[in-house]
DNA sequence: CGTATAGATTAGAAATCACGCATATATTAA
DNA sequence: TTAATATATGCGTGATTTCTAATCTATACG
């Protein structure tokens, strides 16, 4: 019922380096298509085509958004012959995503 | 040690409405200065001047970022005579912030 | 009243972003 | 080799963001 949030040590994120990193990662995720891509991915590993099918826009557009997520270190790829499979690259992002799911889809308000 | 993340129901965030809302909120926070403002605020209520002093850029610039956060519903204000005090407006955001703190400043990796 | 102080607003230039379209590369199949 | 499929990349353009500088409003204080 309460937040159990220890705001006494907020300054853990006061180092500009951390702030920069956090905002870069968040910014990379803060786009409807990219967020949708991340939701479609979850903790699975999915090919570009599948992503295109699920998310629904042009292949080029998806590819560009994937590139952004890849370049910012949010996603990692594995190439298998013809195809490229994407997955969420690190545990932190996965955790953040699951938390956002709770926050935005829970009953809290 | 593990993530305890139930990715079996990722689709909780598959409704485009939720996606849009989440990405709007994240976008509002995904700027170094705005993130810094939020960190400075924590769960406290602080005047613009104090924020300017802590964050370090022009008053105008801060004011504009505060306006963005206010308009997106992230921050709320209370005017006392000469001054305006800002605070994080809702529990969800506070929760998300504290989580981000954990994610980006924890040892997880 | 004048003036100082706290904030907000506006305008405009520069940077960044998003998307469509065409094209390029790589791999597979025939 | 040629054709087809999967993915990436470059480019142009319109939209959005961000920052600075100037201006404006409201309150406080002599």
mmCIF file of C-alpha atoms (C1' of nucleotides) in Angstrom:
data_model
loop_
_atom_site.group_PDB
_atom_site.id
_atom_site.type_symbol
_atom_site.label_atom_id
_atom_site.label_comp_id
_atom_site.label_asym_id
_atom_site.label_seq_id
_atom_site.Cartn_x
_atom_site.Cartn_y
_atom_site.Cartn_z
ATOM 1 C CA UNK A 1 0.000 0.000 0.000
ATOM 2 C CA UNK A 2 2.864 2.352 0.631
ATOM 3 C CA UNK A 3 5.841 2.677 -1.607
ATOM 4 C CA UNK A 4 8.605 1.274 0.518
ATOM 5 C CA UNK A 5 10.808 3.595 -1.443
ATOM 6 C CA UNK A 6 13.884 4.822 0.301
ATOM 7 C CA UNK A 7 14.201 8.289 -1.086
ATOM 8 C CA UNK A 8 16.812 9.110 1.478
ATOM 9 C CA UNK A 9 19.528 8.117 -0.962
ATOM 10 C CA UNK A 10 18.162 9.466 -4.169
ATOM 11 C CA UNK A 11 21.584 10.756 -4.991
ATOM 12 C CA UNK A 12 22.642 7.329 -6.106
ATOM 13 C CA UNK A 13 21.734 8.718 -9.472
ATOM 14 C CA UNK A 14 23.331 12.076 -9.008
ATOM 15 C CA UNK A 15 26.444 11.236 -10.939
ATOM 16 C CA UNK A 16 26.024 12.832 -14.306
ATOM 17 C CA UNK A 17 27.454 9.753 -15.906
ATOM 18 C CA UNK A 18 24.623 7.653 -14.529
ATOM 19 C CA UNK A 19 22.065 10.254 -15.486
ATOM 20 C CA UNK A 20 23.362 10.365 -19.026
ATOM 21 C CA UNK A 21 23.357 6.627 -19.362
ATOM 22 C CA UNK A 22 19.912 6.247 -17.904
ATOM 23 C CA UNK A 23 18.420 8.917 -20.120
ATOM 24 C CA UNK A 24 20.076 7.488 -23.215
ATOM 25 C CA UNK A 25 18.643 4.074 -22.538
ATOM 26 C CA UNK A 26 15.220 5.441 -21.681
ATOM 27 C CA UNK A 27 15.193 7.657 -24.720
ATOM 28 C CA UNK A 28 15.973 4.700 -26.922
ATOM 29 C CA UNK A 29 12.961 2.908 -25.483
ATOM 30 C CA UNK A 30 10.614 5.901 -25.437
ATOM 31 C CA UNK A 31 9.124 5.494 -28.842
ATOM 32 C CA UNK A 32 5.883 3.649 -29.437
ATOM 33 C CA UNK A 33 7.287 1.386 -32.125
ATOM 34 C CA UNK A 34 10.446 0.648 -30.226
ATOM 35 C CA UNK A 35 8.546 -0.024 -27.049
ATOM 36 C CA UNK A 36 6.255 -2.325 -28.974
ATOM 37 C CA UNK A 37 9.254 -4.104 -30.415
ATOM 38 C CA UNK A 38 10.600 -4.597 -26.928
ATOM 39 C CA UNK A 39 7.267 -5.937 -25.743
ATOM 40 C CA UNK A 40 7.068 -8.327 -28.645
ATOM 41 C CA UNK A 41 10.581 -9.477 -27.873
ATOM 42 C CA UNK A 42 10.209 -9.951 -24.159
ATOM 43 C CA UNK A 43 12.947 -12.336 -23.208
ATOM 44 C CA UNK A 44 12.663 -14.237 -26.450
ATOM 45 C CA UNK A 45 14.820 -14.128 -29.526
ATOM 46 C CA UNK A 46 12.930 -13.162 -32.658
ATOM 47 C CA UNK A 47 13.788 -12.567 -36.286
ATOM 48 C CA UNK A 48 13.240 -9.286 -38.047
ATOM 49 C CA UNK A 49 10.464 -10.683 -40.180
ATOM 50 C CA UNK A 50 8.538 -11.866 -37.175
ATOM 51 C CA UNK A 51 8.934 -8.477 -35.579
ATOM 52 C CA UNK A 52 7.705 -6.780 -38.718
ATOM 53 C CA UNK A 53 4.680 -9.071 -38.757
ATOM 54 C CA UNK A 54 3.822 -8.452 -35.125
ATOM 55 C CA UNK A 55 4.490 -4.748 -34.952
ATOM 56 C CA UNK A 56 3.175 -3.750 -38.310
ATOM 57 C CA UNK A 57 5.081 -1.147 -40.277
ATOM 58 C CA UNK A 58 7.543 -1.276 -43.134
ATOM 59 C CA UNK A 59 10.579 -3.516 -42.942
ATOM 60 C CA UNK A 60 12.782 -0.521 -43.479
ATOM 61 C CA UNK A 61 11.208 1.344 -40.635
ATOM 62 C CA UNK A 62 11.550 -1.600 -38.287
ATOM 63 C CA UNK A 63 15.121 -2.085 -39.337
ATOM 64 C CA UNK A 64 15.926 1.518 -38.543
ATOM 65 C CA UNK A 65 14.352 1.299 -35.117
ATOM 66 C CA UNK A 66 16.152 -1.967 -34.477
ATOM 67 C CA UNK A 67 19.376 -0.236 -35.429
ATOM 68 C CA UNK A 68 18.729 2.475 -32.873
ATOM 69 C CA UNK A 69 18.046 -0.053 -30.156
ATOM 70 C CA UNK A 70 21.093 -2.038 -31.220
ATOM 71 C CA UNK A 71 23.380 0.975 -31.305
ATOM 72 C CA UNK A 72 22.257 2.147 -27.877
ATOM 73 C CA UNK A 73 23.076 -1.266 -26.506
ATOM 74 C CA UNK A 74 19.496 -2.212 -25.774
ATOM 75 C CA UNK A 75 19.344 -5.096 -28.241
ATOM 76 C CA UNK A 76 21.798 -7.732 -29.407
ATOM 77 C CA UNK A 77 21.737 -9.751 -32.572
ATOM 78 C CA UNK A 78 22.639 -13.193 -33.797
ATOM 79 C CA UNK A 79 22.824 -13.948 -37.446
ATOM 80 C CA UNK A 80 21.729 -17.349 -38.638
ATOM 81 C CA UNK A 81 22.211 -17.812 -42.329
ATOM 82 C CA UNK A 82 19.692 -15.616 -43.958
ATOM 83 C CA UNK A 83 18.128 -14.180 -40.862
ATOM 84 C CA UNK A 84 19.009 -11.943 -37.996
ATOM 85 C CA UNK A 85 17.577 -12.625 -34.589
ATOM 86 C CA UNK A 86 17.196 -9.891 -32.033
ATOM 87 C CA UNK A 87 16.975 -10.143 -28.296
ATOM 88 C CA UNK A 88 17.055 -7.781 -25.353
ATOM 89 C CA UNK A 89 20.702 -7.524 -24.557
ATOM 90 C CA UNK A 90 21.023 -7.093 -20.834
ATOM 91 C CA UNK A 91 19.288 -7.963 -17.660
ATOM 92 C CA UNK A 92 18.823 -4.379 -16.588
ATOM 93 C CA UNK A 93 16.713 -3.521 -19.584
ATOM 94 C CA UNK A 94 14.656 -6.644 -19.185
ATOM 95 C CA UNK A 95 14.069 -5.725 -15.585
ATOM 96 C CA UNK A 96 13.159 -2.149 -16.423
ATOM 97 C CA UNK A 97 10.699 -3.344 -19.033
ATOM 98 C CA UNK A 98 8.995 -5.706 -16.673
ATOM 99 C CA UNK A 99 8.778 -2.931 -14.118
ATOM 100 C CA UNK A 100 7.248 -0.577 -16.606
ATOM 101 C CA UNK A 101 4.746 -3.200 -17.419
ATOM 102 C CA UNK A 102 3.771 -3.292 -13.766
ATOM 103 C CA UNK A 103 3.655 0.453 -13.507
ATOM 104 C CA UNK A 104 1.652 1.164 -16.613
ATOM 105 C CA UNK A 105 -0.577 -1.856 -16.653
ATOM 106 C CA UNK A 106 -1.143 -2.411 -12.963
ATOM 107 C CA UNK A 107 -4.001 -1.083 -10.885
ATOM 108 C CA UNK A 108 -1.822 1.157 -8.751
ATOM 109 C CA UNK A 109 -2.645 4.643 -10.064
ATOM 110 C CA UNK B 1 19.834 -13.511 -8.165
ATOM 111 C CA UNK B 2 17.355 -14.309 -10.879
ATOM 112 C CA UNK B 3 14.863 -11.917 -12.314
ATOM 113 C CA UNK B 4 11.615 -13.349 -11.108
ATOM 114 C CA UNK B 5 10.156 -11.795 -14.207
ATOM 115 C CA UNK B 6 7.099 -13.445 -15.583
ATOM 116 C CA UNK B 7 7.533 -12.892 -19.263
ATOM 117 C CA UNK B 8 4.777 -15.290 -20.021
ATOM 118 C CA UNK B 9 2.275 -12.445 -20.004
ATOM 119 C CA UNK B 10 4.261 -9.757 -21.690
ATOM 120 C CA UNK B 11 1.211 -8.884 -23.677
ATOM 121 C CA UNK B 12 -0.186 -6.990 -20.759
ATOM 122 C CA UNK B 13 1.384 -4.093 -22.564
ATOM 123 C CA UNK B 14 0.233 -5.070 -25.999
ATOM 124 C CA UNK B 15 -2.657 -2.677 -26.042
ATOM 125 C CA UNK B 16 -1.543 0.229 -28.132
ATOM 126 C CA UNK B 17 -3.139 2.568 -25.675
ATOM 127 C CA UNK B 18 -0.861 1.321 -22.928
ATOM 128 C CA UNK B 19 2.133 1.447 -25.209
ATOM 129 C CA UNK B 20 1.406 5.013 -26.148
ATOM 130 C CA UNK B 21 0.945 6.060 -22.572
ATOM 131 C CA UNK B 22 4.083 4.347 -21.423
ATOM 132 C CA UNK B 23 6.203 5.817 -24.169
ATOM 133 C CA UNK B 24 4.842 9.298 -23.555
ATOM 134 C CA UNK B 25 5.693 9.096 -19.888
ATOM 135 C CA UNK B 26 9.113 7.654 -20.546
ATOM 136 C CA UNK B 27 9.850 10.220 -23.186
ATOM 137 C CA UNK B 28 9.028 12.994 -20.777
ATOM 138 C CA UNK B 29 11.622 11.620 -18.400
ATOM 139 C CA UNK B 30 14.210 10.666 -20.994
ATOM 140 C CA UNK B 31 16.194 13.839 -21.032
ATOM 141 C CA UNK B 32 19.302 14.347 -18.941
ATOM 142 C CA UNK B 33 18.105 17.591 -17.432
ATOM 143 C CA UNK B 34 14.621 16.352 -16.749
ATOM 144 C CA UNK B 35 15.905 13.158 -15.233
ATOM 145 C CA UNK B 36 18.229 15.184 -13.079
ATOM 146 C CA UNK B 37 15.354 17.391 -12.012
ATOM 147 C CA UNK B 38 13.385 14.325 -11.030
ATOM 148 C CA UNK B 39 16.313 12.971 -9.073
ATOM 149 C CA UNK B 40 16.778 16.256 -7.293
ATOM 150 C CA UNK B 41 13.103 16.280 -6.451
ATOM 151 C CA UNK B 42 12.773 12.738 -5.236
ATOM 152 C CA UNK B 43 9.686 12.755 -3.078
ATOM 153 C CA UNK B 44 10.362 16.254 -1.835
ATOM 154 C CA UNK B 45 8.802 19.525 -2.812
ATOM 155 C CA UNK B 46 11.300 22.053 -4.106
ATOM 156 C CA UNK B 47 11.151 25.563 -5.506
ATOM 157 C CA UNK B 48 12.307 26.445 -8.976
ATOM 158 C CA UNK B 49 15.268 28.406 -7.680
ATOM 159 C CA UNK B 50 16.519 25.458 -5.675
ATOM 160 C CA UNK B 51 16.156 23.244 -8.706
ATOM 161 C CA UNK B 52 18.075 25.714 -10.821
ATOM 162 C CA UNK B 53 20.827 25.795 -8.222
ATOM 163 C CA UNK B 54 21.082 22.021 -7.997
ATOM 164 C CA UNK B 55 20.751 21.178 -11.655
ATOM 165 C CA UNK B 56 22.730 24.000 -13.146
ATOM 166 C CA UNK B 57 21.461 25.618 -16.302
ATOM 167 C CA UNK B 58 19.522 28.786 -17.024
ATOM 168 C CA UNK B 59 16.306 29.518 -15.170
ATOM 169 C CA UNK B 60 14.510 29.747 -18.490
ATOM 170 C CA UNK B 61 15.736 26.371 -19.564
ATOM 171 C CA UNK B 62 14.715 24.782 -16.285
ATOM 172 C CA UNK B 63 11.352 26.444 -16.478
ATOM 173 C CA UNK B 64 10.746 24.988 -19.905
ATOM 174 C CA UNK B 65 11.697 21.505 -18.812
ATOM 175 C CA UNK B 66 9.511 21.868 -15.742
ATOM 176 C CA UNK B 67 6.664 22.889 -18.026
ATOM 177 C CA UNK B 68 7.131 19.749 -20.083
ATOM 178 C CA UNK B 69 7.080 17.564 -17.007
ATOM 179 C CA UNK B 70 4.067 19.451 -15.663
ATOM 180 C CA UNK B 71 2.142 19.226 -18.922
ATOM 181 C CA UNK B 72 2.778 15.510 -19.226
ATOM 182 C CA UNK B 73 1.403 15.056 -15.758
ATOM 183 C CA UNK B 74 4.689 14.030 -14.224
ATOM 184 C CA UNK B 75 4.978 17.009 -11.890
ATOM 185 C CA UNK B 76 2.530 19.088 -9.881
ATOM 186 C CA UNK B 77 2.971 22.554 -8.521
ATOM 187 C CA UNK B 78 1.990 24.592 -5.534
ATOM 188 C CA UNK B 79 2.370 28.328 -5.558
ATOM 189 C CA UNK B 80 3.323 30.067 -2.355
ATOM 190 C CA UNK B 81 3.457 33.822 -2.697
ATOM 191 C CA UNK B 82 6.415 34.525 -4.845
ATOM 192 C CA UNK B 83 7.550 30.992 -5.390
ATOM 193 C CA UNK B 84 6.412 27.855 -7.102
ATOM 194 C CA UNK B 85 7.137 24.489 -5.595
ATOM 195 C CA UNK B 86 7.316 21.376 -7.717
ATOM 196 C CA UNK B 87 6.838 17.786 -6.711
ATOM 197 C CA UNK B 88 6.469 14.456 -8.434
ATOM 198 C CA UNK B 89 2.760 14.169 -9.009
ATOM 199 C CA UNK B 90 1.826 10.544 -8.808
ATOM 200 C CA UNK B 91 2.852 7.376 -7.152
ATOM 201 C CA UNK B 92 3.508 5.528 -10.343
ATOM 202 C CA UNK B 93 6.168 7.943 -11.456
ATOM 203 C CA UNK B 94 7.785 7.909 -8.053
ATOM 204 C CA UNK B 95 7.832 4.148 -8.190
ATOM 205 C CA UNK B 96 9.223 4.098 -11.691
ATOM 206 C CA UNK B 97 11.946 6.520 -10.692
ATOM 207 C CA UNK B 98 12.989 4.491 -7.726
ATOM 208 C CA UNK B 99 13.069 1.433 -9.908
ATOM 209 C CA UNK B 100 15.190 3.139 -12.463
ATOM 210 C CA UNK B 101 17.516 4.117 -9.739
ATOM 211 C CA UNK B 102 17.862 0.473 -8.836
ATOM 212 C CA UNK B 103 18.286 -0.580 -12.422
ATOM 213 C CA UNK B 104 20.841 1.979 -13.449
ATOM 214 C CA UNK B 105 22.742 2.341 -10.223
ATOM 215 C CA UNK B 106 22.581 -1.162 -8.816
ATOM 216 C CA UNK B 107 25.246 -3.804 -9.205
ATOM 217 C CA UNK B 108 23.042 -6.054 -11.300
ATOM 218 C CA UNK B 109 24.561 -5.595 -14.761
ATOM 219 C "C1'" DC C 1 4.575 54.694 -6.261
ATOM 220 C "C1'" DG C 2 9.467 52.334 -8.089
ATOM 221 C "C1'" DT C 3 12.289 48.330 -7.949
ATOM 222 C "C1'" DA C 4 13.918 43.799 -7.046
ATOM 223 C "C1'" DT C 5 13.007 38.909 -7.220
ATOM 224 C "C1'" DA C 6 10.802 34.413 -8.777
ATOM 225 C "C1'" DG C 7 8.907 32.255 -12.689
ATOM 226 C "C1'" DA C 8 6.831 31.826 -17.142
ATOM 227 C "C1'" DT C 9 6.504 32.744 -21.937
ATOM 228 C "C1'" DT C 10 7.952 33.680 -26.626
ATOM 229 C "C1'" DA C 11 10.763 33.683 -30.768
ATOM 230 C "C1'" DG C 12 14.028 31.862 -33.596
ATOM 231 C "C1'" DA C 13 18.161 29.203 -34.860
ATOM 232 C "C1'" DA C 14 20.397 24.737 -34.673
ATOM 233 C "C1'" DA C 15 20.171 20.039 -33.825
ATOM 234 C "C1'" DT C 16 17.913 15.826 -33.856
ATOM 235 C "C1'" DC C 17 14.324 12.625 -35.216
ATOM 236 C "C1'" DA C 18 10.975 9.868 -37.923
ATOM 237 C "C1'" DC C 19 9.559 7.944 -42.042
ATOM 238 C "C1'" DG C 20 9.249 6.785 -47.009
ATOM 239 C "C1'" DC C 21 11.672 5.333 -50.856
ATOM 240 C "C1'" DA C 22 15.251 3.528 -53.402
ATOM 241 C "C1'" DT C 23 19.115 0.780 -53.288
ATOM 242 C "C1'" DA C 24 22.729 -2.305 -51.500
ATOM 243 C "C1'" DT C 25 24.336 -6.652 -49.477
ATOM 244 C "C1'" DA C 26 24.048 -11.326 -48.132
ATOM 245 C "C1'" DT C 27 22.232 -15.827 -48.377
ATOM 246 C "C1'" DT C 28 19.554 -19.379 -50.313
ATOM 247 C "C1'" DA C 29 17.281 -21.886 -54.027
ATOM 248 C "C1'" DA C 30 16.835 -23.298 -58.667
ATOM 249 C "C1'" DT D 1 24.543 -17.957 -62.887
ATOM 250 C "C1'" DT D 2 20.075 -16.032 -62.019
ATOM 251 C "C1'" DA D 3 16.195 -15.168 -59.174
ATOM 252 C "C1'" DA D 4 14.237 -14.611 -54.719
ATOM 253 C "C1'" DT D 5 14.246 -13.624 -49.852
ATOM 254 C "C1'" DA D 6 15.991 -11.239 -45.584
ATOM 255 C "C1'" DT D 7 17.982 -7.322 -43.785
ATOM 256 C "C1'" DA D 8 20.523 -3.010 -43.864
ATOM 257 C "C1'" DT D 9 21.696 1.590 -45.425
ATOM 258 C "C1'" DG D 10 21.666 6.278 -47.597
ATOM 259 C "C1'" DC D 11 19.026 10.207 -48.646
ATOM 260 C "C1'" DG D 12 15.515 13.821 -48.577
ATOM 261 C "C1'" DT D 13 12.143 16.109 -46.107
ATOM 262 C "C1'" DG D 14 9.031 17.537 -42.752
ATOM 263 C "C1'" DA D 15 8.386 17.484 -37.820
ATOM 264 C "C1'" DT D 16 9.987 17.877 -33.181
ATOM 265 C "C1'" DT D 17 13.370 19.206 -29.606
ATOM 266 C "C1'" DT D 18 16.440 22.000 -27.248
ATOM 267 C "C1'" DC D 19 18.767 25.994 -26.168
ATOM 268 C "C1'" DT D 20 19.544 31.128 -25.788
ATOM 269 C "C1'" DA D 21 18.066 35.718 -25.293
ATOM 270 C "C1'" DA D 22 14.557 38.901 -24.631
ATOM 271 C "C1'" DT D 23 10.337 39.921 -22.629
ATOM 272 C "C1'" DC D 24 6.467 39.508 -19.568
ATOM 273 C "C1'" DT D 25 3.729 38.701 -15.095
ATOM 274 C "C1'" DA D 26 3.158 38.443 -10.284
ATOM 275 C "C1'" DT D 27 4.543 39.224 -5.796
ATOM 276 C "C1'" DA D 28 7.321 41.539 -2.205
ATOM 277 C "C1'" DC D 29 9.532 45.482 -0.113
ATOM 278 C "C1'" DG D 30 10.790 50.295 0.734
#
